[in-house]
CSV table of C-alpha atoms in Angstrom, one decimal:
chain,number,residue,atom,x,y,z
A,24,MET,CA,-20.4,-17.8,-28.3
A,25,LEU,CA,-18.0,-16.5,-25.7
A,26,THR,CA,-17.7,-18.4,-22.4
A,27,LEU,CA,-17.3,-16.7,-19.2
A,28,GLU,CA,-13.5,-17.5,-18.9
A,29,SER,CA,-13.1,-16.0,-22.6
A,30,LYS,CA,-14.7,-12.9,-21.6
A,31,ASP,CA,-12.3,-12.4,-18.5
A,32,PHE,CA,-9.6,-12.9,-20.7
A,33,ILE,CA,-10.8,-10.4,-23.2
A,34,GLN,CA,-10.9,-7.8,-20.4
A,35,LEU,CA,-7.5,-9.2,-19.2
A,36,SER,CA,-6.0,-8.3,-22.5
A,37,LEU,CA,-7.8,-4.9,-22.7
A,38,LEU,CA,-6.4,-4.0,-19.2
A,39,LEU,CA,-2.9,-4.5,-20.8
A,40,VAL,CA,-3.6,-2.6,-23.8
A,41,ILE,CA,-5.2,0.4,-22.1
A,42,ALA,CA,-2.2,0.5,-19.5
A,43,SER,CA,0.2,0.9,-22.4
A,44,PHE,CA,-1.5,4.1,-23.4
A,45,SER,CA,-1.2,5.8,-19.9
A,46,ILE,CA,2.5,6.8,-20.8
A,47,PRO,CA,1.9,8.7,-24.1
A,48,ILE,CA,-1.0,10.4,-22.7
A,49,ALA,CA,0.9,11.3,-19.4
A,50,ARG,CA,3.8,12.7,-21.6
A,51,LYS,CA,1.1,14.8,-23.6
A,52,VAL,CA,-0.4,16.4,-20.6
A,53,SER,CA,2.6,16.6,-18.4
A,54,LEU,CA,1.3,14.3,-15.6
A,55,VAL,CA,2.6,11.0,-13.9
A,56,GLU,CA,1.0,8.1,-15.2
A,57,ILE,CA,-0.9,7.2,-12.0
A,58,PRO,CA,-4.1,9.7,-12.4
A,59,ILE,CA,-4.0,8.7,-16.1
A,60,LEU,CA,-4.4,5.1,-15.3
A,61,ILE,CA,-7.2,5.8,-12.7
A,62,SER,CA,-8.9,8.0,-15.2
A,63,LEU,CA,-8.6,5.3,-17.8
A,64,GLY,CA,-10.2,2.9,-15.4
A,65,LEU,CA,-13.1,5.0,-14.5
A,66,LEU,CA,-13.6,5.7,-18.2
A,67,PHE,CA,-13.5,1.8,-19.2
A,68,GLY,CA,-15.1,0.9,-16.0
A,69,PRO,CA,-18.3,2.7,-14.9
A,70,GLY,CA,-18.1,5.1,-18.0
A,71,LEU,CA,-18.2,2.6,-20.9
A,72,GLY,CA,-18.7,-0.7,-19.1
A,73,VAL,CA,-15.8,-2.5,-20.8
A,74,ILE,CA,-14.4,-3.4,-17.6
A,75,ASN,CA,-17.4,-4.9,-15.4
A,76,HIS,CA,-17.2,-4.4,-11.5
A,77,SER,CA,-17.4,-7.9,-10.7
A,78,PHE,CA,-14.2,-8.7,-12.8
A,79,ALA,CA,-12.2,-5.8,-11.4
A,80,GLU,CA,-13.2,-6.7,-7.8
A,81,TYR,CA,-12.3,-10.3,-8.5
A,82,MET,CA,-9.1,-9.4,-10.1
A,83,ILE,CA,-8.0,-6.9,-7.3
A,84,GLN,CA,-9.0,-9.1,-4.2
A,85,ASP,CA,-9.3,-12.8,-5.2
A,86,PHE,CA,-7.1,-13.4,-8.3
A,87,ALA,CA,-5.0,-16.6,-7.5
A,88,GLY,CA,-6.0,-16.4,-4.0
A,89,PHE,CA,-4.2,-13.2,-3.2
A,90,GLY,CA,-5.7,-10.7,-5.8
A,91,VAL,CA,-3.7,-8.6,-8.4
A,92,GLY,CA,-3.6,-5.9,-5.6
A,93,ILE,CA,-1.4,-7.8,-3.3
A,94,LEU,CA,0.5,-9.8,-6.0
A,95,GLY,CA,1.4,-6.4,-7.8
A,96,LEU,CA,2.2,-4.8,-4.5
A,97,VAL,CA,4.7,-7.5,-4.0
A,98,VAL,CA,6.4,-7.1,-7.4
A,99,ILE,CA,6.7,-3.4,-7.0
A,100,LEU,CA,8.2,-3.6,-3.5
A,101,TYR,CA,10.6,-6.1,-4.5
A,102,TYR,CA,11.8,-4.3,-7.5
A,103,GLU,CA,11.9,-0.8,-5.7
A,104,SER,CA,13.8,-2.4,-2.6
A,105,HIS,CA,16.7,-3.1,-5.0
A,106,ASN,CA,17.3,0.6,-4.5
A,107,ILE,CA,16.8,1.2,-1.0
A,108,ASN,CA,19.3,3.5,0.5
A,109,PHE,CA,20.1,2.0,4.3
A,110,ARG,CA,21.7,5.2,5.3
A,111,VAL,CA,18.6,7.0,4.8
A,112,ILE,CA,16.5,4.3,6.5
A,113,ARG,CA,18.9,4.5,9.4
A,114,LYS,CA,19.0,8.2,9.3
A,115,PHE,CA,15.1,8.6,9.6
A,116,LEU,CA,14.6,5.4,11.7
A,117,LEU,CA,12.8,7.1,14.6
A,118,ASN,CA,10.8,9.1,12.4
A,119,ILE,CA,9.5,6.2,10.6
A,120,ILE,CA,8.8,4.2,13.9
A,121,SER,CA,6.9,7.1,15.3
A,122,LEU,CA,4.7,7.6,12.0
A,123,ASN,CA,4.1,3.8,12.0
A,124,THR,CA,3.1,3.7,15.6
A,125,VAL,CA,1.7,6.9,17.1
A,126,GLY,CA,0.8,8.3,13.7
A,127,MET,CA,-1.3,5.2,12.7
A,128,VAL,CA,-3.0,5.3,16.1
A,129,VAL,CA,-3.7,8.8,16.1
A,130,THR,CA,-5.0,8.3,12.4
A,131,SER,CA,-7.3,5.4,13.3
A,132,VAL,CA,-9.0,7.5,16.2
A,133,VAL,CA,-9.5,10.8,14.6
A,134,ALA,CA,-10.7,9.3,11.2
A,135,GLY,CA,-13.0,7.1,13.4
A,136,VAL,CA,-14.4,10.2,15.0
A,137,PHE,CA,-15.0,12.1,11.8
A,138,PHE,CA,-16.5,8.9,10.2
A,139,SER,CA,-19.0,8.5,12.9
A,140,LEU,CA,-19.9,12.0,12.8
A,141,LEU,CA,-20.5,12.1,9.2
A,142,THR,CA,-22.4,8.6,8.7
A,143,GLY,CA,-23.8,8.1,12.2
A,144,ALA,CA,-22.0,4.8,12.5
A,145,PRO,CA,-21.1,3.7,16.2
A,146,PHE,CA,-17.5,4.6,17.1
A,147,LEU,CA,-16.4,1.1,16.8
A,148,ILE,CA,-17.2,1.1,13.3
A,149,GLY,CA,-15.4,4.5,12.8
A,150,PHE,CA,-12.3,3.2,14.4
A,151,LEU,CA,-12.4,0.2,12.1
A,152,PHE,CA,-12.7,2.7,9.3
A,153,GLY,CA,-9.7,4.6,10.5
A,154,ALA,CA,-7.6,1.4,10.9
A,155,ILE,CA,-8.2,0.4,7.4
A,156,ILE,CA,-7.2,3.8,5.9
A,157,SER,CA,-4.3,4.3,8.2
A,158,PRO,CA,-1.4,2.8,6.0
A,159,THR,CA,0.1,4.7,3.3
A,160,ASP,CA,0.8,3.4,-0.1
A,161,PRO,CA,4.3,2.8,-1.5
A,162,SER,CA,3.1,1.7,-5.0
A,163,THR,CA,2.1,5.4,-5.5
A,164,LEU,CA,4.8,7.3,-3.6
A,165,ILE,CA,7.8,5.3,-4.9
A,166,PRO,CA,7.1,5.8,-8.6
A,167,LEU,CA,5.8,9.4,-8.0
A,168,PHE,CA,9.0,10.4,-6.1
A,169,ARG,CA,11.0,8.7,-9.0
A,170,LYS,CA,9.2,10.6,-11.4
A,171,ILE,CA,9.7,14.1,-9.7
A,172,LYS,CA,13.2,13.2,-8.4
A,173,ILE,CA,13.0,14.1,-4.9
A,174,LYS,CA,16.2,13.3,-3.1
A,175,ASP,CA,16.3,10.4,-0.5
A,176,ASP,CA,16.9,12.9,2.4
A,177,TYR,CA,13.4,14.5,1.7
A,178,SER,CA,11.4,11.4,0.6
A,179,GLY,CA,13.2,8.9,2.9
A,180,THR,CA,10.8,9.3,5.9
A,181,LEU,CA,7.8,9.0,3.7
A,182,ILE,CA,8.9,5.9,1.7
A,183,GLY,CA,10.2,4.3,4.8
A,184,GLU,CA,6.8,4.8,6.5
A,185,SER,CA,4.8,3.1,3.4
A,186,LEU,CA,7.3,0.3,3.2
A,187,PHE,CA,6.6,-0.9,7.1
A,188,ASN,CA,3.1,0.5,8.1
A,189,ASP,CA,1.2,-2.8,7.3
A,190,PRO,CA,1.8,-4.7,10.3
A,191,LEU,CA,0.3,-2.2,12.8
A,192,ALA,CA,-2.7,-1.7,10.2
A,193,ILE,CA,-3.2,-5.4,10.6
A,194,ILE,CA,-3.2,-5.1,14.4
A,195,LEU,CA,-5.7,-2.2,14.3
A,196,VAL,CA,-8.2,-3.8,11.7
A,197,THR,CA,-7.8,-7.0,13.8
A,198,LEU,CA,-8.5,-5.1,17.2
A,199,ALA,CA,-11.4,-3.3,15.7
A,200,ILE,CA,-13.1,-6.5,14.3
A,201,SER,CA,-12.4,-8.2,17.7
A,202,PHE,CA,-14.2,-5.7,19.6
A,203,ILE,CA,-17.1,-5.8,17.1
A,204,TYR,CA,-17.4,-9.5,16.8
A,205,SER,CA,-15.4,-11.5,19.3
A,206,GLY,CA,-15.6,-14.7,17.4
A,207,SER,CA,-13.9,-13.7,14.6
A,208,SER,CA,-10.8,-15.7,13.2
A,209,TYR,CA,-9.9,-12.8,10.8
A,210,SER,CA,-6.3,-13.2,12.4
A,211,THR,CA,-5.8,-16.4,14.3
A,212,LEU,CA,-2.1,-15.6,15.1
A,213,PHE,CA,-3.1,-12.4,17.0
A,214,ASN,CA,-5.9,-14.0,18.7
A,215,SER,CA,-3.3,-16.8,19.6
A,216,VAL,CA,-0.5,-14.4,20.9
A,217,THR,CA,-3.0,-12.2,22.9
A,218,GLY,CA,-4.7,-15.3,24.2
A,219,ALA,CA,-1.3,-16.5,25.6
A,220,VAL,CA,0.2,-13.4,27.0
A,221,GLY,CA,-2.9,-11.0,27.2
A,222,ILE,CA,-3.9,-7.9,25.2
A,223,ILE,CA,-1.2,-5.5,26.8
A,224,GLY,CA,1.7,-7.8,26.2
A,225,GLY,CA,0.1,-9.5,23.0
A,226,ILE,CA,0.2,-6.3,21.0
A,227,PRO,CA,3.8,-5.3,21.1
A,228,LEU,CA,4.8,-9.1,20.7
A,229,PHE,CA,2.7,-9.4,17.9
A,230,LEU,CA,4.1,-6.3,16.2
A,231,VAL,CA,7.6,-7.6,16.6
A,232,ILE,CA,6.6,-11.1,15.2
A,233,GLN,CA,5.1,-9.3,12.2
A,234,ILE,CA,8.3,-7.4,11.5
A,235,ALA,CA,11.3,-9.3,12.8
A,236,VAL,CA,10.4,-12.9,11.5
A,237,PRO,CA,9.8,-11.8,8.0
A,238,SER,CA,12.8,-9.5,8.0
A,239,VAL,CA,15.0,-12.3,9.1
A,240,PHE,CA,13.5,-14.8,6.7
A,241,GLY,CA,13.8,-12.2,3.6
A,242,VAL,CA,17.6,-11.4,4.6
A,243,ALA,CA,18.3,-15.3,4.9
A,244,MET,CA,16.7,-15.8,1.5
A,245,GLY,CA,18.5,-13.0,-0.3
A,246,PHE,CA,21.9,-14.1,1.0
A,247,GLY,CA,21.0,-17.7,0.3
A,248,ILE,CA,20.4,-17.0,-3.3
A,249,ILE,CA,23.4,-14.9,-3.8
A,250,TYR,CA,25.3,-17.7,-2.3
A,251,LEU,CA,23.9,-20.4,-4.3
A,252,ASN,CA,24.5,-18.4,-7.6
A,253,LYS,CA,28.2,-18.3,-7.0
A,254,TYR,CA,28.4,-21.9,-7.1
A,255,LEU,CA,25.8,-23.0,-9.5
A,256,ASN,CA,25.4,-19.7,-11.9
A,257,PHE,CA,21.8,-19.6,-12.8
A,258,GLU,CA,22.7,-17.1,-15.7
A,259,ASN,CA,19.4,-15.9,-17.1
A,260,LEU,CA,17.2,-18.2,-15.1
A,261,ILE,CA,18.3,-16.3,-12.0
A,262,VAL,CA,15.1,-14.0,-13.0
A,263,GLY,CA,12.7,-16.8,-12.7
A,264,LEU,CA,14.5,-18.2,-9.4
A,265,LEU,CA,14.2,-14.8,-7.4
A,266,LEU,CA,10.4,-14.5,-8.7
A,267,GLY,CA,9.7,-18.0,-7.5
A,268,VAL,CA,11.4,-17.1,-4.1
A,269,VAL,CA,9.3,-13.9,-3.7
A,270,LEU,CA,6.0,-15.6,-4.4
A,271,PHE,CA,7.3,-18.4,-2.1
A,272,GLU,CA,7.7,-15.8,0.7
A,273,LEU,CA,4.3,-14.4,0.1
A,274,THR,CA,2.6,-17.6,0.1
A,275,VAL,CA,4.4,-19.1,3.3
A,276,LEU,CA,4.3,-16.0,5.4
A,277,TYR,CA,0.6,-15.1,4.3
A,278,GLY,CA,-0.3,-18.9,5.4
A,279,LEU,CA,1.3,-18.3,8.8
A,280,GLY,CA,-0.7,-15.1,9.3
A,281,ILE,CA,2.5,-13.0,9.0
A,282,THR,CA,2.8,-9.8,6.8
A,283,PRO,CA,5.1,-10.8,3.9
A,284,PHE,CA,6.1,-7.3,2.9
A,285,PRO,CA,9.3,-7.1,5.2
A,286,ALA,CA,10.4,-10.3,3.9
A,287,ILE,CA,10.1,-9.3,0.3
A,288,ILE,CA,11.6,-5.7,0.8
A,289,ALA,CA,14.6,-7.5,2.8
A,290,THR,CA,15.1,-10.1,-0.1
A,291,GLY,CA,15.0,-7.1,-2.6
A,292,ALA,CA,17.4,-5.0,-0.7
A,293,ILE,CA,20.0,-7.7,-0.1
A,294,VAL,CA,19.9,-8.6,-3.8
A,295,GLY,CA,20.1,-4.9,-5.0
A,296,THR,CA,23.0,-4.3,-2.6
A,297,PHE,CA,25.2,-7.2,-2.5
A,298,THR,CA,25.1,-8.9,-5.9
A,299,ASP,CA,28.2,-8.5,-8.4
A,300,LYS,CA,26.2,-6.3,-10.9
A,301,SER,CA,26.9,-8.9,-13.7
A,302,ILE,CA,24.9,-8.8,-17.0
A,303,PHE,CA,22.7,-11.6,-15.4
A,304,TRP,CA,21.7,-9.3,-12.2
A,305,SER,CA,21.1,-6.4,-14.6
A,306,ARG,CA,19.0,-8.4,-16.7
A,307,GLU,CA,17.2,-9.4,-13.4
A,308,SER,CA,16.7,-5.9,-12.3
A,309,ASN,CA,15.5,-4.7,-15.8
A,310,PHE,CA,12.9,-7.6,-15.7
A,311,GLN,CA,11.7,-6.6,-12.4
A,312,GLU,CA,11.4,-3.0,-13.4
A,313,ASN,CA,9.3,-3.9,-16.3
A,314,LEU,CA,7.1,-6.1,-14.4
A,315,SER,CA,6.9,-3.5,-11.6
A,316,PHE,CA,5.4,-0.9,-14.3
A,317,LEU,CA,3.1,-3.6,-15.8
A,318,ALA,CA,1.5,-4.5,-12.1
A,319,GLN,CA,1.4,-0.6,-11.5
A,320,GLY,CA,-0.6,-0.1,-14.6
A,321,ILE,CA,-3.1,-3.1,-14.1
A,322,ILE,CA,-3.6,-2.1,-10.2
A,323,PHE,CA,-4.7,1.6,-11.0
A,324,ILE,CA,-6.9,0.7,-13.9
A,325,LEU,CA,-8.6,-1.8,-11.7
A,326,VAL,CA,-8.9,0.7,-8.7
A,327,GLY,CA,-10.7,3.0,-11.2
A,328,SER,CA,-13.0,0.2,-12.4
A,329,LEU,CA,-13.9,-0.8,-9.0
A,330,ILE,CA,-16.5,2.1,-8.8
A,331,THR,CA,-19.9,1.4,-10.0
A,332,ILE,CA,-22.6,4.0,-11.3
A,333,GLY,CA,-24.6,3.4,-8.3
A,334,ASP,CA,-21.6,4.1,-5.9
A,335,ILE,CA,-21.0,7.3,-7.8
A,336,THR,CA,-24.6,8.5,-7.4
A,337,GLY,CA,-25.0,7.2,-3.6
A,338,TYR,CA,-21.5,7.6,-2.2
A,339,LEU,CA,-19.3,10.1,-4.3
A,340,LEU,CA,-20.0,13.2,-2.2
A,341,GLN,CA,-19.5,11.5,1.3
A,342,GLY,CA,-16.3,9.7,0.0
A,343,PHE,CA,-15.0,13.1,-1.2
A,344,ILE,CA,-15.8,14.8,2.0
A,345,LEU,CA,-14.0,11.9,3.8
A,346,THR,CA,-11.1,12.1,1.5
A,347,LEU,CA,-10.4,15.9,2.3
A,348,ILE,CA,-10.8,15.3,5.9
A,349,VAL,CA,-8.3,12.3,5.8
A,350,ILE,CA,-5.7,14.2,3.8
A,351,PHE,CA,-6.1,17.8,5.0
A,352,VAL,CA,-7.0,17.2,8.7
A,353,VAL,CA,-6.3,13.6,10.0
A,354,ARG,CA,-3.0,13.2,8.3
A,355,PRO,CA,-1.5,16.5,9.3
A,356,MET,CA,-2.5,15.9,12.9
A,357,ALA,CA,-1.0,12.4,12.9
A,358,VAL,CA,2.2,13.6,11.4
A,359,PHE,CA,2.7,16.7,13.7
A,360,ILE,CA,1.8,14.8,16.7
A,361,SER,CA,4.4,11.9,15.6
A,362,LEU,CA,7.2,14.3,14.6
A,363,PRO,CA,7.6,17.0,17.7
A,364,PRO,CA,9.3,20.3,16.8
A,365,GLY,CA,12.9,20.5,16.4
A,366,ARG,CA,15.6,19.0,14.3
A,367,SER,CA,17.1,15.6,14.6
A,368,LYS,CA,20.5,15.2,16.0
A,369,ASN,CA,22.0,14.1,12.6
A,370,LYS,CA,21.1,17.6,11.4
A,371,GLY,CA,18.9,16.0,8.7
A,372,PRO,CA,15.9,18.0,7.3
A,373,ALA,CA,13.2,15.4,8.2
A,374,LYS,CA,12.0,17.9,11.2
A,375,SER,CA,11.9,21.3,9.8
A,376,TRP,CA,8.3,22.8,9.4
A,377,ARG,CA,8.3,22.9,5.7
A,378,THR,CA,9.4,19.1,5.3
A,379,LYS,CA,6.8,18.1,8.0
A,380,THR,CA,4.2,20.0,6.1
A,381,PHE,CA,5.4,18.2,3.0
A,382,ILE,CA,5.1,15.0,4.9
A,383,ALA,CA,1.6,15.7,6.3
A,384,LEU,CA,0.3,16.4,2.7
A,385,SER,CA,1.8,13.1,1.3
A,386,GLY,CA,-0.1,10.2,2.3
A,387,PRO,CA,-2.1,8.6,-0.5
A,388,ARG,CA,-4.0,5.2,0.6
A,389,GLY,CA,-3.8,2.3,-1.7
A,390,VAL,CA,-3.9,-1.5,-2.5
A,391,VAL,CA,-3.8,-2.6,1.1
A,392,SER,CA,-6.6,-0.4,2.2
A,393,VAL,CA,-9.0,-1.7,-0.8
A,394,VAL,CA,-8.2,-5.2,0.2
A,395,GLU,CA,-8.7,-4.4,3.9
A,396,GLY,CA,-11.9,-2.6,3.0
A,397,ALA,CA,-13.7,-5.7,1.8
A,398,VAL,CA,-13.0,-7.8,5.0
A,399,PRO,CA,-15.7,-6.3,7.3
A,400,TYR,CA,-18.7,-7.0,5.0
A,401,SER,CA,-17.1,-10.6,4.3
A,402,ILE,CA,-17.0,-11.3,8.0
A,403,GLY,CA,-20.4,-10.0,8.4
A,404,LEU,CA,-21.7,-12.2,5.7
A,405,LEU,CA,-20.2,-15.3,7.3
A,406,SER,CA,-21.0,-14.5,10.9
A,407,GLY,CA,-24.5,-12.7,10.6
A,408,ASN,CA,-23.0,-9.9,12.7
A,409,ALA,CA,-25.6,-7.0,12.4
A,410,LEU,CA,-23.2,-4.1,12.6
A,411,LEU,CA,-20.7,-5.6,10.0
A,412,LEU,CA,-23.7,-6.3,7.5
A,413,LYS,CA,-25.1,-2.9,7.9
A,414,TRP,CA,-22.0,-1.0,7.7
A,415,GLY,CA,-19.5,-3.3,5.7
A,416,LEU,CA,-20.5,-2.2,2.3
A,417,VAL,CA,-20.5,1.3,3.3
A,418,LEU,CA,-16.8,0.9,4.6
A,419,GLU,CA,-16.0,-0.8,1.5
A,420,ILE,CA,-17.4,1.8,-0.9
A,421,ASP,CA,-16.0,4.8,1.0
A,422,VAL,CA,-12.6,3.3,1.5
A,423,THR,CA,-12.5,2.7,-2.4
A,424,PHE,CA,-13.3,6.2,-3.0
A,425,ILE,CA,-10.8,7.7,-0.5
A,426,VAL,CA,-8.1,5.6,-2.2
A,427,LEU,CA,-9.1,6.7,-5.6
A,428,ILE,CA,-9.4,10.2,-4.8
A,429,SER,CA,-6.5,10.6,-2.6
A,430,ILE,CA,-4.3,9.0,-5.3
A,431,LEU,CA,-5.7,11.4,-7.9
A,432,LEU,CA,-5.3,14.6,-5.6
A,433,GLN,CA,-2.0,13.7,-4.4
A,434,THR,CA,-0.3,12.6,-7.7
A,435,ILE,CA,-1.2,15.9,-9.2
A,436,TYR,CA,-0.7,18.4,-6.3
A,437,LEU,CA,2.5,16.8,-4.8
A,438,PRO,CA,5.0,17.9,-7.4
A,439,ILE,CA,3.6,21.5,-7.0
A,440,VAL,CA,3.6,21.1,-3.2
A,441,ALA,CA,7.3,19.8,-3.3
A,442,GLY,CA,8.5,22.9,-5.3
A,443,ARG,CA,6.8,25.3,-2.9
A,444,LEU,CA,7.9,23.6,0.5
A,445,LEU,CA,11.1,21.9,-0.1
A,446,PRO,CA,14.6,23.7,-0.9
A,447,GLN,CA,15.8,24.0,-4.4
A,448,ASP,CA,18.6,21.1,-3.7
A,449,ALA,CA,15.7,18.7,-2.7
A,450,THR,CA,15.2,17.5,-6.3
A,451,GLN,CA,17.9,15.8,-8.3
A,452,THR,CA,18.9,17.1,-11.7
């Protein structure tokens, strides 16, 4: 008779096997792998019951204390940051900052209003919903843009936005939960900072801490490993060393209440830019690339498996309507308010109306939103707060549908939209 642990390992093995089929299927139907992976998750999750909901929820949110969602995102960001183009980031820095401040606040407020109107929830719950779905998803955008070969000058703003928008999302979610339940310890660092300097000064200080501290830490770790390798020559074990360093960054910063993603991105960028490109560094890059593909496969199958039959019958229509509102109303409003008319001084394309429309239509929600979506109900269970208990599950289910549907829709229509809105030289041959 199979034990519970054996059943979990069988489901884990099936995840890996199922993920491998996404590539030949995607090749056959001429689509990117992501919607195929999600569809396979829906088929083997709520469809056939092979991957059960509780296993998918545990894996995506709680596996190894972080969840496969966060661990996989770490792997994806670390590998993709090997190829960061600093010229592009510097070129569109003001756009990225604007989208990650003004744009996210607009998203939280406007999405909150629509959520409250549609569900009858108080605006504070609506604002919490908007904060949860405010960050965009690099684990969807980066492989998608690589697949359709959009040049950095056109994808740079979107990728930069998605890489760095988690800190403000944390602030917005923390603020919303603090207004609903002032006794929450969801972000002790935020509470400590605002308690010391006040809410007005605390918010920008917290944002600086969330970006500057991990970035400096990540840069130091990256250069430190390169320096050590020159003298000790880790050869093939450089792969294990760097994977260990990245997981160390995740654990330490997460424990301090600081988002680890800027550190991981910084370490990956330093390693990708300043190494000597020897065979061992090439092997490290190839290993991280393969691990990134594996993480992507597992994450998106699990996202599809998170939905239950009860969720589909009870919340599918509401989730679909909210997704359309977020994609085609809220996101465009946030982008066009954040990026005013006119072209930038560097004569880049990022402020032309066609490119802004492309940016406005490119904003899938992802792993971070799924993880954050489970927080309100968890706090409600621990605290007994009536609002969080009443609306927590609704938020969790609606956010899961929004992530699922937005990824499916945008991975299908973005290649078409790019061809219609962007000039011919926007794609690489």
